[in-house]
Coordinates of C-alpha atoms in Angstrom, one line a residue:
M30 CA 91.5 117.1 97.0
V31 CA 90.8 113.8 95.1
R32 CA 93.7 112.5 93.8
T33 CA 97.2 113.3 94.6
F34 CA 98.3 114.3 90.9
C35 CA 97.0 116.7 88.3
T36 CA 94.2 115.0 86.3
N37 CA 93.1 117.7 83.7
Q38 CA 94.9 120.9 82.0
I39 CA 92.2 121.5 79.6
R40 CA 89.1 120.7 81.3
N41 CA 87.5 123.0 83.9
T42 CA 87.6 121.6 86.9
E43 CA 86.1 123.4 90.4
E44 CA 87.0 120.7 93.9
L45 CA 83.9 121.2 95.8
S46 CA 85.2 119.4 98.8
G47 CA 87.4 121.8 100.9
S48 CA 84.8 124.2 101.1
V49 CA 81.7 125.1 103.5
W50 CA 78.7 123.5 102.9
S51 CA 75.2 123.8 105.0
F52 CA 74.0 120.7 106.4
V53 CA 70.3 120.4 108.0
P54 CA 69.0 116.8 109.4
E55 CA 65.6 115.9 108.5
S56 CA 64.5 114.1 112.0
G57 CA 65.3 114.3 115.5
E58 CA 65.5 117.2 118.1
H59 CA 67.6 119.1 116.0
A60 CA 65.3 118.3 112.6
G61 CA 65.5 121.9 111.1
T62 CA 68.5 123.3 112.4
S63 CA 71.2 124.4 109.7
Y64 CA 75.4 123.3 110.6
S65 CA 78.4 125.0 108.7
V66 CA 80.9 121.8 107.6
V67 CA 83.2 121.6 105.5
V68 CA 83.3 118.5 103.0
P69 CA 83.9 116.2 102.9
T70 CA 82.9 115.3 106.4
V71 CA 80.9 112.8 108.2
W72 CA 77.5 114.4 110.1
E73 CA 79.2 111.5 113.5
N74 CA 81.8 114.4 113.7
L75 CA 79.5 116.8 115.0
P76 CA 78.6 116.1 119.1
E77 CA 74.7 116.1 118.1
F78 CA 75.1 113.6 115.8
A79 CA 77.0 111.0 117.3
S80 CA 75.0 108.2 116.9
Y81 CA 72.1 110.0 114.6
R82 CA 70.5 107.6 111.9
G83 CA 68.7 109.7 109.4
R84 CA 68.4 111.6 106.7
G85 CA 70.2 114.6 106.4
C86 CA 70.5 117.4 103.5
F87 CA 73.4 119.7 102.2
R88 CA 73.8 122.2 100.1
R89 CA 75.9 124.3 98.3
K90 CA 76.0 126.8 95.6
F91 CA 78.1 127.7 92.8
Y92 CA 78.5 129.8 89.2
G93 CA 78.0 128.1 85.9
E94 CA 76.5 127.0 82.3
G95 CA 76.4 124.9 79.8
N96 CA 76.7 121.5 79.9
V97 CA 78.4 120.3 84.4
R98 CA 79.2 117.0 85.2
L99 CA 79.0 116.5 89.3
V100 CA 81.7 113.4 90.2
C101 CA 81.4 112.1 93.8
K102 CA 84.2 110.1 95.4
G103 CA 82.1 108.9 98.2
I104 CA 78.7 109.6 99.6
S105 CA 77.5 107.6 102.9
H106 CA 75.3 105.5 101.5
T107 CA 72.2 106.3 99.9
A108 CA 72.5 109.9 98.1
E109 CA 69.8 111.6 96.2
I110 CA 70.7 114.5 94.2
Y111 CA 69.2 117.6 93.3
L112 CA 70.2 120.6 91.1
D113 CA 67.9 123.5 90.9
G114 CA 65.3 121.8 92.7
R115 CA 65.2 119.0 90.1
L116 CA 66.4 115.0 90.8
L117 CA 69.4 114.9 89.1
G118 CA 70.3 111.4 90.0
K119 CA 71.0 108.6 92.9
H120 CA 73.4 106.9 93.7
Y121 CA 73.9 103.9 97.3
N122 CA 77.0 103.0 98.1
A123 CA 79.4 104.8 100.5
Y124 CA 82.8 103.3 99.0
T125 CA 82.4 103.8 95.4
P126 CA 82.5 106.9 93.2
F127 CA 80.0 107.8 90.5
S128 CA 79.1 110.6 88.4
L129 CA 75.6 112.7 87.1
L130 CA 75.8 114.7 84.2
A131 CA 73.0 118.2 83.8
R132 CA 73.1 119.6 79.8
R133 CA 73.1 122.7 79.0
I134 CA 71.7 124.9 82.5
P135 CA 71.3 128.9 82.1
S136 CA 73.8 130.7 82.8
G137 CA 74.1 132.1 86.8
E138 CA 73.8 130.4 90.2
H139 CA 73.0 127.2 91.1
E140 CA 72.4 125.1 94.2
L141 CA 73.3 121.4 94.2
K142 CA 71.3 119.4 97.2
I143 CA 72.4 116.4 98.2
I144 CA 70.0 114.5 100.6
V145 CA 71.9 111.3 102.4
D146 CA 70.7 108.6 104.0
N147 CA 73.1 106.0 106.9
R148 CA 69.8 104.3 107.9
F149 CA 69.4 100.6 107.4
S150 CA 66.8 99.4 105.7
E151 CA 65.4 96.4 103.1
N152 CA 66.5 98.7 100.9
S153 CA 69.9 98.6 101.8
A154 CA 71.7 95.2 101.5
L155 CA 74.6 95.7 101.8
H156 CA 75.1 98.6 104.0
I157 CA 74.4 96.2 107.7
P158 CA 74.8 96.9 111.1
N159 CA 78.2 95.5 111.0
D160 CA 81.3 94.9 112.6
Y161 CA 82.5 98.6 111.6
M162 CA 80.8 101.8 111.6
T163 CA 78.7 103.1 108.7
Y164 CA 78.9 106.6 109.0
G165 CA 76.5 109.4 107.5
G166 CA 77.7 112.0 104.7
I167 CA 80.0 113.0 101.8
N168 CA 82.7 111.3 103.3
R169 CA 85.1 111.8 100.0
G170 CA 85.9 114.3 97.4
I171 CA 83.2 116.0 95.2
V172 CA 84.5 118.1 92.0
L173 CA 82.3 119.7 89.1
E174 CA 83.3 119.6 85.7
H175 CA 82.2 122.1 83.3
L176 CA 82.1 120.0 79.6
K177 CA 82.4 120.9 76.3
K178 CA 80.4 119.7 73.7
A179 CA 82.4 116.3 74.2
Y180 CA 84.3 114.5 77.2
I181 CA 86.1 111.7 77.8
E182 CA 84.9 109.5 80.4
Y183 CA 88.1 107.2 81.4
L184 CA 91.3 106.6 80.0
H185 CA 91.8 102.5 81.3
V186 CA 96.1 101.4 80.5
E187 CA 96.6 97.5 80.4
V188 CA 100.3 96.0 80.5
G189 CA 101.6 93.6 80.1
K190 CA 104.6 91.6 79.4
A191 CA 105.2 89.8 75.5
G192 CA 109.0 88.6 75.4
K193 CA 111.9 88.9 77.5
N194 CA 112.0 92.4 77.1
G195 CA 108.8 93.6 75.6
W196 CA 105.7 95.2 77.1
K197 CA 101.8 94.9 75.3
V198 CA 99.8 98.7 76.3
L199 CA 96.3 98.4 75.6
L200 CA 94.4 101.6 75.8
T201 CA 91.1 101.8 76.4
T202 CA 89.2 105.8 75.6
K203 CA 85.5 106.2 76.3
I204 CA 84.4 109.6 74.4
N205 CA 81.2 111.1 75.6
G206 CA 79.5 113.4 73.2
I207 CA 76.9 115.5 74.4
S208 CA 76.3 118.0 71.0
D209 CA 73.2 117.9 69.0
S210 CA 74.7 117.1 66.2
S211 CA 77.1 114.9 64.2
E212 CA 80.5 116.0 65.1
R213 CA 84.4 115.2 64.2
Y214 CA 87.0 114.5 66.8
T215 CA 91.1 114.0 67.3
L216 CA 91.8 111.4 70.4
R217 CA 95.8 112.1 71.0
L218 CA 96.8 109.3 72.9
Q219 CA 100.5 110.3 74.6
A220 CA 103.6 109.1 77.2
D221 CA 106.4 111.3 77.2
P222 CA 108.8 109.8 76.7
L223 CA 107.0 106.8 75.5
F224 CA 104.7 107.2 72.5
T225 CA 102.1 109.8 70.8
D226 CA 99.5 108.0 68.5
E227 CA 96.8 110.3 66.6
I228 CA 93.0 108.7 66.2
A229 CA 89.9 110.4 63.9
I230 CA 86.7 109.8 65.4
D231 CA 83.3 110.7 64.3
L232 CA 80.6 111.1 66.6
E233 CA 76.7 111.0 65.5
A234 CA 74.5 113.0 67.7
N235 CA 75.1 112.4 71.4
E236 CA 76.6 109.4 71.1
S237 CA 79.9 107.1 72.6
R238 CA 82.4 105.6 71.5
I239 CA 85.2 103.1 73.0
V240 CA 88.2 103.8 70.7
Q241 CA 91.2 100.9 71.6
K242 CA 94.9 101.6 70.9
E243 CA 97.5 98.6 71.1
I244 CA 101.0 99.7 71.7
Y245 CA 104.1 97.7 72.2
L246 CA 107.5 99.2 73.9
E247 CA 110.7 97.9 75.0
N248 CA 113.1 99.4 77.7
V249 CA 110.8 100.5 80.2
S250 CA 111.2 101.0 84.1
E251 CA 109.0 98.3 85.9
W252 CA 106.8 99.1 89.1
T253 CA 107.7 96.8 92.2
P254 CA 107.4 97.7 95.8
E255 CA 111.2 98.4 96.1
N256 CA 111.1 101.0 93.3
P257 CA 107.8 101.7 92.4
V258 CA 108.3 103.5 88.7
L259 CA 105.1 105.4 87.5
Y260 CA 103.9 106.7 84.3
K261 CA 101.6 109.5 83.2
V262 CA 99.4 108.7 79.9
R263 CA 97.1 111.9 78.6
A264 CA 94.1 111.6 76.2
I265 CA 93.6 115.0 74.4
L266 CA 90.0 115.4 72.2
S267 CA 90.1 118.0 69.9
D268 CA 88.0 120.0 67.2
T269 CA 89.3 122.2 65.7
E270 CA 91.4 123.4 69.3
P271 CA 91.7 121.2 72.3
M272 CA 88.7 121.3 74.1
D273 CA 89.0 118.5 76.7
D274 CA 92.0 116.1 78.3
L275 CA 92.2 113.2 81.2
I276 CA 95.5 112.3 82.6
E277 CA 96.1 109.2 84.5
R278 CA 98.8 107.3 86.0
F279 CA 100.2 103.4 85.4
G280 CA 102.8 100.8 86.0
F281 CA 104.5 98.0 84.2
R282 CA 104.1 95.6 86.3
E283 CA 102.2 92.1 85.5
I284 CA 100.5 89.9 88.5
K285 CA 100.2 86.0 87.0
V286 CA 99.7 82.7 89.2
S287 CA 101.7 80.3 89.1
G288 CA 100.9 76.4 91.5
K289 CA 101.1 78.0 94.8
Y290 CA 102.7 81.4 94.3
I291 CA 101.1 84.7 93.1
L292 CA 104.5 86.5 90.9
L293 CA 105.4 89.8 90.7
N294 CA 107.0 90.3 87.6
G295 CA 108.1 86.5 87.1
R296 CA 109.0 86.8 91.2
S297 CA 107.2 85.3 93.9
I298 CA 106.4 87.8 96.3
R299 CA 105.7 86.8 100.2
I300 CA 102.5 89.0 101.5
K301 CA 103.1 90.8 104.8
G302 CA 99.9 92.8 105.2
F303 CA 97.4 94.5 107.5
N304 CA 93.7 94.8 107.3
R305 CA 92.7 98.4 107.4
H306 CA 89.5 100.2 107.6
E307 CA 88.6 103.9 106.9
D308 CA 88.1 105.4 110.1
H309 CA 89.9 107.8 112.8
P310 CA 88.0 109.3 115.9
M311 CA 88.3 112.5 114.5
F312 CA 87.2 112.3 110.7
G313 CA 85.1 108.6 110.5
C314 CA 85.5 107.7 107.3
A315 CA 85.8 111.3 105.8
M316 CA 89.8 110.5 106.2
P317 CA 92.0 113.7 105.3
L318 CA 95.0 112.7 102.7
Q319 CA 97.0 113.1 105.9
A320 CA 95.9 110.9 107.9
I321 CA 95.3 108.4 105.1
E322 CA 98.9 108.5 104.8
Q323 CA 99.7 108.4 108.1
D324 CA 98.3 105.0 108.1
I325 CA 99.9 104.2 105.2
Q326 CA 103.8 105.0 107.3
I327 CA 102.4 103.0 110.5
A328 CA 102.2 100.2 107.9
M329 CA 105.3 100.5 105.9
D330 CA 107.6 101.3 109.9
L331 CA 105.6 97.9 111.1
G332 CA 107.4 96.2 107.7
A333 CA 104.1 95.4 105.6
N334 CA 104.5 95.4 101.8
A335 CA 100.5 95.2 101.6
I336 CA 97.0 96.4 103.0
R337 CA 93.5 95.1 102.3
T338 CA 91.0 97.3 102.1
S339 CA 88.7 96.0 104.2
H340 CA 85.8 95.4 103.5
Y341 CA 85.0 98.0 101.0
P342 CA 86.7 100.3 98.1
N343 CA 89.0 102.4 99.4
D344 CA 89.3 106.0 98.6
E345 CA 91.3 106.6 95.6
L346 CA 93.8 109.0 97.9
F347 CA 95.1 106.1 99.2
L348 CA 95.6 103.7 96.5
D349 CA 97.4 106.5 94.7
L350 CA 99.9 106.7 97.5
C351 CA 99.9 102.9 97.7
D352 CA 100.4 103.4 94.0
E353 CA 103.9 105.9 94.5
Q354 CA 105.1 104.3 98.0
G355 CA 104.8 100.9 96.1
I356 CA 102.4 99.1 98.8
L357 CA 100.2 95.7 97.2
V358 CA 96.8 96.4 97.6
W359 CA 93.8 93.7 98.2
E360 CA 90.9 95.4 96.9
E361 CA 87.6 94.4 97.4
S362 CA 84.2 95.5 97.1
H363 CA 81.8 95.6 99.7
A364 CA 80.2 92.9 101.9
R365 CA 80.8 92.0 104.9
G366 CA 79.3 88.7 107.1
L367 CA 76.7 88.0 104.5
K368 CA 74.4 85.3 105.4
E369 CA 72.6 83.8 103.2
Y370 CA 69.1 85.0 103.4
H371 CA 70.9 88.4 103.6
M372 CA 72.3 87.6 100.2
Q373 CA 68.7 86.4 99.3
N374 CA 67.2 90.5 99.9
P375 CA 66.3 91.4 96.0
Y376 CA 68.3 94.6 96.3
F377 CA 71.6 92.3 96.8
Q378 CA 72.7 91.5 93.2
K379 CA 72.3 95.0 91.6
Q380 CA 73.6 96.6 94.5
S381 CA 76.8 94.2 94.3
E382 CA 77.1 94.6 90.0
D383 CA 77.1 98.1 90.6
C384 CA 79.8 97.8 93.8
I385 CA 82.2 95.9 91.5
R386 CA 81.4 97.8 88.4
E387 CA 82.4 100.9 89.6
M388 CA 85.3 99.4 91.6
V389 CA 86.7 98.2 89.0
M390 CA 86.1 101.0 86.4
N391 CA 87.2 103.6 88.3
H392 CA 90.7 101.8 90.0
K393 CA 91.8 99.1 87.5
N394 CA 94.7 101.2 86.5
H395 CA 96.4 101.2 89.6
P396 CA 99.5 99.1 89.2
C397 CA 99.5 98.6 93.6
I398 CA 95.9 96.6 93.4
F399 CA 97.6 92.7 92.9
V400 CA 94.0 90.7 93.5
W401 CA 90.3 91.9 93.5
G402 CA 87.9 90.3 96.0
I403 CA 84.8 89.9 96.6
L404 CA 82.0 88.6 99.4
N405 CA 83.9 88.8 103.0
E406 CA 83.2 85.8 105.2
C407 CA 79.4 84.8 103.3
A408 CA 77.4 82.0 102.8
S409 CA 79.9 80.3 100.2
E410 CA 79.1 76.7 102.2
T411 CA 75.3 76.7 100.4
L412 CA 74.0 76.3 97.1
Y413 CA 72.8 79.8 96.5
G414 CA 76.0 81.6 98.2
R415 CA 77.6 79.6 95.3
D416 CA 75.8 80.9 92.9
C417 CA 76.3 84.7 93.7
Y418 CA 79.8 83.9 94.3
T419 CA 80.0 82.6 90.5
K420 CA 78.1 85.8 89.6
Q421 CA 80.5 88.1 91.1
Y422 CA 83.8 86.2 89.9
R423 CA 82.6 86.0 86.5
Q424 CA 81.9 89.9 86.6
L425 CA 85.3 90.5 87.9
E426 CA 86.7 88.5 85.3
E427 CA 84.6 90.4 82.4
L428 CA 85.6 93.5 83.5
D429 CA 89.2 92.9 84.4
R430 CA 91.4 89.9 83.4
T431 CA 94.4 90.8 84.2
R432 CA 94.6 90.4 88.1
P433 CA 93.9 87.1 89.8
R434 CA 90.4 86.8 92.4
T435 CA 90.4 85.7 95.8
S436 CA 87.5 85.7 98.9
A437 CA 88.5 85.8 102.6
S438 CA 86.7 82.9 103.9
N439 CA 85.9 81.5 107.1
K440 CA 83.7 78.3 106.3
H441 CA 87.2 77.2 106.0
K442 CA 86.6 73.0 105.0
N443 CA 83.2 73.4 104.2
D444 CA 83.5 76.1 101.6
I445 CA 82.1 74.8 98.3
C446 CA 83.4 78.0 96.3
L447 CA 87.0 77.3 96.4
D448 CA 87.2 75.5 92.5
I449 CA 85.9 79.5 91.2
P450 CA 88.6 81.6 92.5
E451 CA 92.9 81.7 91.8
I452 CA 93.8 82.2 94.9
V453 CA 92.8 80.6 98.3
S454 CA 92.1 82.9 101.4
F455 CA 90.8 81.9 104.8
N456 CA 90.3 84.3 107.6
L457 CA 92.1 81.8 111.0
Y458 CA 92.1 82.7 115.6
P459 CA 93.7 80.6 116.5
E460 CA 94.1 81.5 120.1
W461 CA 91.9 83.7 119.8
Y462 CA 87.7 83.1 118.8
S463 CA 88.7 78.9 118.8
D464 CA 89.4 76.1 121.0
Q465 CA 92.1 77.4 123.7
N466 CA 93.3 73.9 123.2
E467 CA 94.6 74.5 119.7
T468 CA 97.9 76.5 119.1
A469 CA 98.3 78.2 116.1
V470 CA 101.1 76.1 114.9
D471 CA 98.5 73.1 114.9
C472 CA 95.3 75.2 113.3
I473 CA 97.7 76.6 110.4
Q474 CA 99.4 73.1 110.0
D475 CA 96.2 71.5 109.5
M476 CA 94.5 74.1 107.3
M477 CA 97.7 74.4 105.0
Q478 CA 97.6 70.1 105.1
W479 CA 93.7 69.9 103.8
I480 CA 94.6 72.7 101.2
R481 CA 97.1 70.6 99.6
N482 CA 95.6 67.5 99.8
N483 CA 92.3 69.1 98.3
P484 CA 92.6 68.1 94.7
V485 CA 89.8 71.9 94.3
T486 CA 93.3 73.9 95.9
R487 CA 96.7 71.9 96.1
N488 CA 97.8 74.4 93.4
K489 CA 96.5 77.2 94.1
P490 CA 97.8 80.2 96.3
F491 CA 97.3 80.4 99.7
I492 CA 96.9 83.2 102.2
V493 CA 95.7 83.6 105.3
S494 CA 93.8 86.9 105.0
E495 CA 92.9 87.6 108.4
I496 CA 94.4 86.6 111.7
G497 CA 95.0 88.0 115.5
A498 CA 93.9 88.9 118.9
G499 CA 92.4 91.8 120.6
A500 CA 93.9 94.0 122.9
L501 CA 92.7 97.2 125.0
Y502 CA 95.3 100.3 124.9
G503 CA 96.9 100.2 128.0
Y504 CA 95.8 97.3 130.0
H505 CA 98.0 95.0 130.9
T506 CA 97.8 91.8 133.6
R507 CA 100.8 89.7 134.9
T508 CA 99.1 87.0 133.8
K509 CA 98.2 88.3 130.2
D510 CA 94.8 87.5 130.1
K511 CA 92.4 87.7 127.5
W512 CA 91.8 91.4 125.9
S513 CA 95.5 92.5 127.4
E514 CA 98.4 94.1 125.6
E515 CA 100.6 91.2 126.9
Y516 CA 98.7 88.1 125.4
Q517 CA 97.8 90.2 122.2
C518 CA 101.6 89.8 121.8
I519 CA 101.7 86.0 122.7
A520 CA 98.7 85.3 120.4
L521 CA 100.8 87.5 117.1
E522 CA 104.2 86.2 118.0
H523 CA 102.3 82.1 117.6
Q524 CA 100.1 83.1 115.0
L525 CA 102.7 84.9 112.5
R526 CA 105.7 82.4 113.0
A527 CA 103.2 79.5 112.1
V528 CA 102.5 81.3 108.5
L529 CA 105.7 83.3 107.4
E530 CA 107.7 79.6 108.5
S531 CA 106.1 77.6 105.9
A532 CA 106.3 78.0 102.6
E533 CA 103.1 76.5 101.3
C534 CA 101.7 79.7 102.6
C535 CA 102.0 83.1 100.4
G536 CA 102.0 85.5 103.1
V537 CA 99.5 87.0 105.7
F538 CA 97.3 90.3 106.3
I539 CA 96.7 91.0 110.2
W540 CA 93.4 91.6 111.6
Q541 CA 94.4 94.8 112.0
L542 CA 96.1 97.6 111.7
T543 CA 94.1 100.8 113.8
D544 CA 91.1 99.8 116.5
V545 CA 88.1 101.1 114.9
R546 CA 84.0 102.3 115.4
I547 CA 81.9 99.3 115.1
S548 CA 78.2 99.0 114.5
R549 CA 76.2 99.8 117.9
E550 CA 73.0 97.8 117.1
R551 CA 75.2 94.6 116.1
F552 CA 78.3 94.2 117.9
E553 CA 77.5 96.4 121.2
N554 CA 78.6 93.8 123.6
R555 CA 82.3 94.6 122.5
P556 CA 84.3 96.1 124.8
R557 CA 84.0 100.0 124.0
T558 CA 82.0 99.5 121.0
M559 CA 84.7 98.7 118.7
N560 CA 86.9 96.1 117.1
N561 CA 90.0 96.3 119.2
K562 CA 92.4 93.8 117.3
G563 CA 94.3 96.6 116.3
I564 CA 98.3 97.0 116.7
V565 CA 97.7 100.7 117.2
D566 CA 94.3 102.1 119.3
E567 CA 92.2 104.3 116.9
Y568 CA 94.1 107.2 118.1
R569 CA 97.2 105.3 116.5
R570 CA 98.9 104.7 119.4
P571 CA 100.9 101.6 119.2
K572 CA 100.3 98.8 122.0
M573 CA 102.9 96.2 122.9
S574 CA 102.4 94.0 119.9
Y575 CA 103.9 97.0 117.7
E576 CA 107.1 95.8 118.5
I577 CA 106.3 92.2 118.2
V578 CA 105.2 92.2 114.5
K579 CA 108.1 94.8 113.6
D580 CA 110.3 92.0 114.6
I581 CA 108.5 89.5 112.8
F582 CA 107.9 91.0 109.8
T583 CA 111.2 92.7 108.8
S584 CA 112.6 89.4 109.3
Y585 CA 111.2 87.7 106.6
D586 CA 112.1 88.4 102.9
D587 CA 109.8 90.3 100.3
Y588 CA 110.0 87.2 98.3
F589 CA 110.8 83.3 98.7
E590 CA 113.6 81.8 96.9
T591 CA 112.0 79.5 93.8
N592 CA 113.0 78.6 90.6
L593 CA 110.5 79.8 88.5

């Protein structure tokens, strides 16, 4: 399953996920042994490979002929894809989708082989030993599309307010011809009951064309967290008869920044959110729909209205569910804790550009996404780092001008990149990592005062992008020691009230929703080799802080009272 709704009615699609594949590791004591696995999966789910770093081969057969397109939602982290023994393509990054086209394959049975590599090396600038686990496998859905002589690659929908009651809609459709002759097509765009339009298109042999259509609409229902109304738009490509289609969803909502506020359809939103990793003790990062939905329900029960996809683009199933349930999403590209020398890796710029492009081009229709993020806790205090931040912010702006940009910084007053994004975001851990004599109130007030006195940041919204404290599930002490559930309650209450009581801050993302597995290579000194700051543990069992957080979040309104 790759989406929560049907995206094609004409195009012939074959779901390869949810079926049995063979998996063969290339190294170690079990090298060459074949295992039957159901994709999506990560090999760490197999007892023999709980800590395996290396290469593995996934195989599956299918029947088909003509033009086929393989759509992969995520393979962790480096993939080589072969069709009938011939290299079809390569991809890097576990957390972004990609597609590969094979033309004019003969009729009959074909073998798909995917070689997956989850090793850390100089060739991998973004997947490094980190505060989360890098798994190995086909971690998201995978689909085979059987195409004709042209197909619709994407259908993007941009909306913006136009006047008091109107909305401007810009539809951008990319059509790829895979015929060796010139052809004439008709593109039909329809969103019942809003509009229908037809456009004639002439394509030369193997030509691609981007078609844009602007429409003005009135009397539509807006997408809001309280009432997340979604519309469907369908593009149909025809010659003498319909031959391809693509269905997308969108919502009428507008995100703007006005001074120190973030406006959702003109109202100043207060962010009450969680950072969330794609991680589960039963599934690793290959989380099925039911497990993703459980996480969203936990966050909503806690009174949250937002989730940050720390520290990489998420499975589109998660975004679909957030669209449907009115959860705001901070989605960010893949990078965490990179020092300057990491960012000087010769692969860093290209791999970062690819990640940002694949994230935005595949996810920009989701109304739940209210901000794009980059480079969590990276070298924003250095001149070289600033150059990297500038390039990535510029790329985001070129790809999508409808959303603000930000980056979660732990450089704080030493950050030299705060002038570039529209939103300032700091990761703060008072009463946990910082001086124990500094209270959460002192820390938060000091940062807010500095932000409002700094001419670069004083007129920008401010978000506390991370805050929290660790606790080991079931560990209790009378003296409320660190790592006890009692201490986590105390620290979180101090932190959250200090942030949410201030009108100078747009909101907060708690670190984090659940306990998660981390890289043994770097963080083995952490208890259980896990990040234990979850409000629930890895099995989703609530800690004592659950009720504290719920009480605080539900006591604050989702909007600020302003006269904007």
